[in-house]
mmCIF file with all atom_site columns, C-alpha atoms in Angstrom:
data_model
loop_
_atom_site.group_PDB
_atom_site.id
_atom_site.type_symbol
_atom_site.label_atom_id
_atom_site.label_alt_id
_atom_site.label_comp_id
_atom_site.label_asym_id
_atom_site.label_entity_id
_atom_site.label_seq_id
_atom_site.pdbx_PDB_ins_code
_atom_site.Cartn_x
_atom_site.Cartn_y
_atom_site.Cartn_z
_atom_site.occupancy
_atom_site.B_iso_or_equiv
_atom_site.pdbx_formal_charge
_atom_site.auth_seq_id
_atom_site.auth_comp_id
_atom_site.auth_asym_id
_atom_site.auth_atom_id
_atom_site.pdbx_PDB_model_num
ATOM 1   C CA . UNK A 1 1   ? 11.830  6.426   1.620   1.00 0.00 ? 286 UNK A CA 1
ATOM 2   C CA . UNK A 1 2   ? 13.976  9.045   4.050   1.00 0.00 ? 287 UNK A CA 1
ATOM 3   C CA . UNK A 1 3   ? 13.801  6.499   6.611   1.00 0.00 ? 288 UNK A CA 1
ATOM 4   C CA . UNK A 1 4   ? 15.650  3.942   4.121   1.00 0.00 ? 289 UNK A CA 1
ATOM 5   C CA . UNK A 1 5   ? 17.820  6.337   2.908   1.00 0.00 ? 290 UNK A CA 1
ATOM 6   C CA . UNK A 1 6   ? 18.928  7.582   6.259   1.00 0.00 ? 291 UNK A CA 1
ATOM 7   C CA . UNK A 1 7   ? 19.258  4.168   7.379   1.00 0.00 ? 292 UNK A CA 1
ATOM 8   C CA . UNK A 1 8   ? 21.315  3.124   4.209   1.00 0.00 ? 293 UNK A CA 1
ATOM 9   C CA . UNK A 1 9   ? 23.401  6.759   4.576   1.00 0.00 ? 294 UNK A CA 1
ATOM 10  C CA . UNK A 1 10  ? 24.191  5.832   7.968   1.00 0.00 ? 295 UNK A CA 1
ATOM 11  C CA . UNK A 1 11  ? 25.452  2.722   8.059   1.00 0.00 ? 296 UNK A CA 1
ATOM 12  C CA . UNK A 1 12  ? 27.703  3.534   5.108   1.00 0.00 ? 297 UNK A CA 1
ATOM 13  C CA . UNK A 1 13  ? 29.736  5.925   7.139   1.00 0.00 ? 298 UNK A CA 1
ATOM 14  C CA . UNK A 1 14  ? 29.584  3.163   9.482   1.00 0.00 ? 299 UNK A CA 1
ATOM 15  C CA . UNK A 1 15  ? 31.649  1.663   6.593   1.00 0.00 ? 300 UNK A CA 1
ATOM 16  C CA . UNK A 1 16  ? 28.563  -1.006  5.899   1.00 0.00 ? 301 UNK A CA 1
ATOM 17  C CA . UNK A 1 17  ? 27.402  -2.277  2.784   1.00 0.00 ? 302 UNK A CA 1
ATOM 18  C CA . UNK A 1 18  ? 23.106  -2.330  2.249   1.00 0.00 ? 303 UNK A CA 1
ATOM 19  C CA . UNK A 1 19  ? 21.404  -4.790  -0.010  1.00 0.00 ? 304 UNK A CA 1
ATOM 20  C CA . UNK A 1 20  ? 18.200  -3.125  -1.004  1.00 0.00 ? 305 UNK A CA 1
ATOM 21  C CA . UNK A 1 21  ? 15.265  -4.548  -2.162  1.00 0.00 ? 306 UNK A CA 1
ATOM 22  C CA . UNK A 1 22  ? 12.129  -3.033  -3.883  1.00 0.00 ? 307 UNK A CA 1
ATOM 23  C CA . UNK A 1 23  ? 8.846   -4.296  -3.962  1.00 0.00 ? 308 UNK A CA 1
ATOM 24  C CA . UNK A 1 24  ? 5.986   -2.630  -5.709  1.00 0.00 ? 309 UNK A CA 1
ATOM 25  C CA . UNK A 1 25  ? 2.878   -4.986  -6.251  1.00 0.00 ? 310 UNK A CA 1
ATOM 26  C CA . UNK A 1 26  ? 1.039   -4.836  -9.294  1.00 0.00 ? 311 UNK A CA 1
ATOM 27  C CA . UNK A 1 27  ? -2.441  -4.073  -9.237  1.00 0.00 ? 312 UNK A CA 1
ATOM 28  C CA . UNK A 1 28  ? -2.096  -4.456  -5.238  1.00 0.00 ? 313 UNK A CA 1
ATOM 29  C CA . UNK A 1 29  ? -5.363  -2.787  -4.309  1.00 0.00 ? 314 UNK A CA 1
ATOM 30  C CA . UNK A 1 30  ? -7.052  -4.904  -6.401  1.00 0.00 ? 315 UNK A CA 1
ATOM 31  C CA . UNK A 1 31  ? -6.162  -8.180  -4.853  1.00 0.00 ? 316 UNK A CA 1
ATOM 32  C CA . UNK A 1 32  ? -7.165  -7.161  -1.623  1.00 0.00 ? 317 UNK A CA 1
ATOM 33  C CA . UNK A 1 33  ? -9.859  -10.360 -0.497  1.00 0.00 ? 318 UNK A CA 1
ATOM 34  C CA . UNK A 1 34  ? -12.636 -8.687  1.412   1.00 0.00 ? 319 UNK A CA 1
ATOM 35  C CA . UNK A 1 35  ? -13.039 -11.991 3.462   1.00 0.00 ? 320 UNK A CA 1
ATOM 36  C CA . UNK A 1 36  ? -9.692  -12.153 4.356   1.00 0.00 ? 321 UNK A CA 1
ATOM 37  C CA . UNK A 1 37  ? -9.396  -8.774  5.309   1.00 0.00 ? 322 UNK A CA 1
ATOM 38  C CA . UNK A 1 38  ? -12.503 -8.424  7.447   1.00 0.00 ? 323 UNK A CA 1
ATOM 39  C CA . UNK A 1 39  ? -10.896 -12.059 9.798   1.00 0.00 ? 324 UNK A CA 1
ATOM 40  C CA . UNK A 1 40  ? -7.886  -9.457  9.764   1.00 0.00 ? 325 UNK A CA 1
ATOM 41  C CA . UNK A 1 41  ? -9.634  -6.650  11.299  1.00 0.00 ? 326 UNK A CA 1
ATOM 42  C CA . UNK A 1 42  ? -11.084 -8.639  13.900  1.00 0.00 ? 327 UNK A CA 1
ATOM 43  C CA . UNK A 1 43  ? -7.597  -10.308 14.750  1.00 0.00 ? 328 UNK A CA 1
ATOM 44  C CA . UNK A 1 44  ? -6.389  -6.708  15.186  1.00 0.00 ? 329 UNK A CA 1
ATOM 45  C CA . UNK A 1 45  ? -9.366  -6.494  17.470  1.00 0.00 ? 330 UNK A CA 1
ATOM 46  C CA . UNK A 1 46  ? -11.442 -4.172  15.607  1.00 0.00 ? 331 UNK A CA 1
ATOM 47  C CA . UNK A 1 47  ? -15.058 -4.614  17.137  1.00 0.00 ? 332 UNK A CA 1
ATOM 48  C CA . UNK A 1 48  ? -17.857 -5.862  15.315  1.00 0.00 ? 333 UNK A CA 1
ATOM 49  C CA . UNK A 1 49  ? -19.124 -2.197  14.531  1.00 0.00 ? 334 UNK A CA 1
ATOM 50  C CA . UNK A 1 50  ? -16.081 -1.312  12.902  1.00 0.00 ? 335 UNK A CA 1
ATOM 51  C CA . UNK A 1 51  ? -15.741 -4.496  10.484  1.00 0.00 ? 336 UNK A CA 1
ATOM 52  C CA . UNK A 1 52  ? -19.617 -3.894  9.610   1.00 0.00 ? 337 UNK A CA 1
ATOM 53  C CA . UNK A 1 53  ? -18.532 -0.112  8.691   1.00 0.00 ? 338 UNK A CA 1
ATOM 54  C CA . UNK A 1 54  ? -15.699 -1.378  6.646   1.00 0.00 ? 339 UNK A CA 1
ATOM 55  C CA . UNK A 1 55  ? -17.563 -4.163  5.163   1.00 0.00 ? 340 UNK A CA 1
ATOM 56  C CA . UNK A 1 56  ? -20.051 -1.601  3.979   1.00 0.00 ? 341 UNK A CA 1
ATOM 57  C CA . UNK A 1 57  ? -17.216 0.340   2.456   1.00 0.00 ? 342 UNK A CA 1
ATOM 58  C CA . UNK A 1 58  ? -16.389 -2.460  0.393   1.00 0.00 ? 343 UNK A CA 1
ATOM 59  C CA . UNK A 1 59  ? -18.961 -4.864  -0.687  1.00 0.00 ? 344 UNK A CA 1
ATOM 60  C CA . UNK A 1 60  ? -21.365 -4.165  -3.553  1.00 0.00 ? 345 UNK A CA 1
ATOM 61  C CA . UNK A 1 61  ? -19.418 -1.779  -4.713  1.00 0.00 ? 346 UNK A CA 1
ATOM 62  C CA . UNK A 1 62  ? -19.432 -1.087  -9.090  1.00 0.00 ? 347 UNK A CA 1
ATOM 63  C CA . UNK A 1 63  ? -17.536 0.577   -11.508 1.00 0.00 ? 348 UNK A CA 1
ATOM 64  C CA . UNK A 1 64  ? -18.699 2.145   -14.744 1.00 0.00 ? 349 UNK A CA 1
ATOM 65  C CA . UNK A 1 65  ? -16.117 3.648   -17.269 1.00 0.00 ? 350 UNK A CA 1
ATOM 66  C CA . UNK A 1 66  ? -16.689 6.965   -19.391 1.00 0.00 ? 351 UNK A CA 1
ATOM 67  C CA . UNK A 1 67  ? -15.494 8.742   -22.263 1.00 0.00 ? 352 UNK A CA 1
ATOM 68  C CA . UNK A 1 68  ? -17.368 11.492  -23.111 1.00 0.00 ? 353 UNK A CA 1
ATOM 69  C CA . UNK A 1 69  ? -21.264 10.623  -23.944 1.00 0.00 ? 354 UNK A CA 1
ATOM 70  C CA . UNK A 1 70  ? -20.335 6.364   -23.649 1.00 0.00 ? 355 UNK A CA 1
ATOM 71  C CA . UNK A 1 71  ? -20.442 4.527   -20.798 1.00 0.00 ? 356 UNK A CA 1
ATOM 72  C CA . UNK A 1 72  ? -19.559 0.939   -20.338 1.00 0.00 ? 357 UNK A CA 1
ATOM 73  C CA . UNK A 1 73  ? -21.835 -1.455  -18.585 1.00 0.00 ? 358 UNK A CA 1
ATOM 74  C CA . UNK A 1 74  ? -21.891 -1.751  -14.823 1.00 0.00 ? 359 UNK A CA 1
ATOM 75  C CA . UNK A 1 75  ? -19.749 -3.977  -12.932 1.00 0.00 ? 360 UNK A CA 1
ATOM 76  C CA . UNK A 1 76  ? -19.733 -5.452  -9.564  1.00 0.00 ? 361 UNK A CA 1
ATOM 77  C CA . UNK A 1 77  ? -16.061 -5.603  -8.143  1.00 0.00 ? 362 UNK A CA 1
ATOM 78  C CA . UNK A 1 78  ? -15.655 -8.537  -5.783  1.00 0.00 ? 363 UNK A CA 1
ATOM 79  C CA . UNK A 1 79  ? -12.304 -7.603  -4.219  1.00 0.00 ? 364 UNK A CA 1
ATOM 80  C CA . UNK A 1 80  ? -10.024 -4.641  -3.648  1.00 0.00 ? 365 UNK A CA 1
ATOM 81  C CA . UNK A 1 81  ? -9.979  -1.303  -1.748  1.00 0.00 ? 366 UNK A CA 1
ATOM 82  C CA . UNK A 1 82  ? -10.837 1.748   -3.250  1.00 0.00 ? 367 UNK A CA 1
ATOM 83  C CA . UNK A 1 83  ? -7.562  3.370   -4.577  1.00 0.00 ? 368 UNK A CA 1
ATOM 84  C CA . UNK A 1 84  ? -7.102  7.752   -4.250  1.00 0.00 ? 369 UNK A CA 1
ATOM 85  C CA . UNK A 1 85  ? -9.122  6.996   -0.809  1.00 0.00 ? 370 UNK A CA 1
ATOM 86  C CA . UNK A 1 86  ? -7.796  7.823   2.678   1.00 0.00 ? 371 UNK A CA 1
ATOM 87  C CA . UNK A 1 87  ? -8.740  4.474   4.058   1.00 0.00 ? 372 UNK A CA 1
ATOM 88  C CA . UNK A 1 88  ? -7.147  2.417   1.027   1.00 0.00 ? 373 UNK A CA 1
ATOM 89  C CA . UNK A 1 89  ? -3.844  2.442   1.877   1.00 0.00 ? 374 UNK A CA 1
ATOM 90  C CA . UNK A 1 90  ? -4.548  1.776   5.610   1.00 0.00 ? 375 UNK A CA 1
ATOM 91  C CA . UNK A 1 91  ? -6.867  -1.336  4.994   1.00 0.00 ? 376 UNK A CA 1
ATOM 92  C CA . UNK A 1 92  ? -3.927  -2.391  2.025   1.00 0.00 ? 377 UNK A CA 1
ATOM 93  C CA . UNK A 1 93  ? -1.413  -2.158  5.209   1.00 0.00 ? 378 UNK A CA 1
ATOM 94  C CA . UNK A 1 94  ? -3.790  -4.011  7.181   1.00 0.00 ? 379 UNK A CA 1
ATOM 95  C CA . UNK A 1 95  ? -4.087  -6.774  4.843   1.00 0.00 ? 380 UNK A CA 1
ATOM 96  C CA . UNK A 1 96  ? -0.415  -7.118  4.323   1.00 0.00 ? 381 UNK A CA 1
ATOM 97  C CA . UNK A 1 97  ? 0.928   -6.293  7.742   1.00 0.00 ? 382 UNK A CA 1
ATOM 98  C CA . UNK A 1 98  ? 2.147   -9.685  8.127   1.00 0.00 ? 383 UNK A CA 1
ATOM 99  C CA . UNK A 1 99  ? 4.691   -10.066 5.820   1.00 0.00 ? 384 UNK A CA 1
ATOM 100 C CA . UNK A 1 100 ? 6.651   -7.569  8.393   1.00 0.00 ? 385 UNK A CA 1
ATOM 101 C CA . UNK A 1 101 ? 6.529   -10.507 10.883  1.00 0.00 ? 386 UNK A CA 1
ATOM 102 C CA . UNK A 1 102 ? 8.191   -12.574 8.543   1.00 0.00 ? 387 UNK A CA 1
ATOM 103 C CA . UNK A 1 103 ? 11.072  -10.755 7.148   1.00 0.00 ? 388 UNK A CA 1
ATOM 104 C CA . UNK A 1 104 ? 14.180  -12.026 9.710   1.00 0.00 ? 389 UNK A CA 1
ATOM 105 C CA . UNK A 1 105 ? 17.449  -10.394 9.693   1.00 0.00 ? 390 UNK A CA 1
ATOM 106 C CA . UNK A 1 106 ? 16.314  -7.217  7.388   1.00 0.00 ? 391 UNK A CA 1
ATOM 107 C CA . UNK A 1 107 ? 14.905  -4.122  7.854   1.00 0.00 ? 392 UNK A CA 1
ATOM 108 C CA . UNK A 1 108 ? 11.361  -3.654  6.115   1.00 0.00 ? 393 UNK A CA 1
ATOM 109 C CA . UNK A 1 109 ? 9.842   -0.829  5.578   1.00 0.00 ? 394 UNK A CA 1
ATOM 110 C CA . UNK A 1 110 ? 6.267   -0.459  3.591   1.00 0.00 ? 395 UNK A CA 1
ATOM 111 C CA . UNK A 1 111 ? 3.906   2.342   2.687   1.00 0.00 ? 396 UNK A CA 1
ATOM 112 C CA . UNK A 1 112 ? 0.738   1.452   0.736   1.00 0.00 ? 397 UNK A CA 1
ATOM 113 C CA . UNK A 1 113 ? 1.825   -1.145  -2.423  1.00 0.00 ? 398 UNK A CA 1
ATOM 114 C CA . UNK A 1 114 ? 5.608   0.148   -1.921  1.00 0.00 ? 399 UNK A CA 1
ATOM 115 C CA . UNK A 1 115 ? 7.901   -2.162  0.490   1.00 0.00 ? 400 UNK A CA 1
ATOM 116 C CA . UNK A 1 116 ? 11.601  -2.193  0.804   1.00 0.00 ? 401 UNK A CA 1
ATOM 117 C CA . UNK A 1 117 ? 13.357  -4.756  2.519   1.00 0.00 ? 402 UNK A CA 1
ATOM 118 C CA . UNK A 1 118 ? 16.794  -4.241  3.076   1.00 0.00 ? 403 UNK A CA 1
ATOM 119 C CA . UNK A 1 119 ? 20.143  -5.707  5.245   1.00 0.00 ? 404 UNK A CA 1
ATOM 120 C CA . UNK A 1 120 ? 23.620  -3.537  5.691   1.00 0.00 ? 405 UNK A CA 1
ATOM 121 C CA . UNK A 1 121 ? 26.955  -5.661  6.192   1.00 0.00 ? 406 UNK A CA 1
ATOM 122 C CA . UNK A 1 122 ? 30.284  -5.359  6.102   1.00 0.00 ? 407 UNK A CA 1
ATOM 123 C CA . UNK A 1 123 ? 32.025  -6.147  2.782   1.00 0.00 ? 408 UNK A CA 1
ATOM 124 C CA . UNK A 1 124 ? 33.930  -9.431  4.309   1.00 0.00 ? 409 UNK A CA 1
ATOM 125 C CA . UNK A 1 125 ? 30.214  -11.038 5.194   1.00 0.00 ? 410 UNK A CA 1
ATOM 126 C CA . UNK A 1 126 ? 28.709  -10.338 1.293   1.00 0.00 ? 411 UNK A CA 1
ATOM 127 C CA . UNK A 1 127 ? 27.959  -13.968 0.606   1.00 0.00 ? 412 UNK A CA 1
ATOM 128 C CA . UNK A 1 128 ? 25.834  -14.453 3.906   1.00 0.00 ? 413 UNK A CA 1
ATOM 129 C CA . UNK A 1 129 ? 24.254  -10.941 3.025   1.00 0.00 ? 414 UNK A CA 1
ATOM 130 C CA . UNK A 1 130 ? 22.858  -11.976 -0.336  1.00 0.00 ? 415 UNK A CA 1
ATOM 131 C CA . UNK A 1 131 ? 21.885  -15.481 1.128   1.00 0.00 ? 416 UNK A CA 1
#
């Protein structure tokens, strides 16, 4: 978020406008397909030892919910990353780095489910700014 904010503090003394936008995915490390994440890793060129550690990290993998003495059955989750994990943000990025190849003419700038995207004009050019 400094990096925005610099950015957009900048280029207002420059006497530019900034259009922001602010993404934050629901449930995001939930949606995360393990299938589609593993091709990912080995387009990054991860070797085949690394996606089998991964892989391991994530498949077969329960939950169980408790309150006090009760505890709800077991249940196999099928997708997702683990969330309050080091490596969850990082595979999330992974699996959504390329989105960042997409965005044209903004700036984008992403941590974990949190993106901003985000485009600094000058007043005259507002129309093609918000188009």
């Amino acid at each position: 978020m400094l990096n925005v904010l610099d950015d957009i503090i900048s280029q207002g003394n420059d006497g530019f406008c900034t259009v922001l936008i602010l993404l934050d995915l629901s449930k995001a490390f939930d949606t995360v397909d393990h299938s589609l994440l593993t091709a990912k890793l080995h387009y990054y060129g991860f070797d085949d030892n690394s996606v089998s550690f991964f892989n391991s990290y994530l498949v077969n993998r329960e939950q169980i919910v408790g309150v006090d003495d009760l505890y709800s059955n077991r249940v196999t989750i099928s997708s997702g990353v683990p969330q309050g994990s080091v490596l969850g943000p990082l595979l999330f990025l992974i699996y959504t780095s390329d989105m960042f190849n997409v965005v044209s003419f903004c700036n984008v700038m992403g941590f974990a489910d949190d993106t901003q995207i985000y485009h600094s004009f000058k007043y005259d050019d507002i129309n093609d700014a918000l188009t």
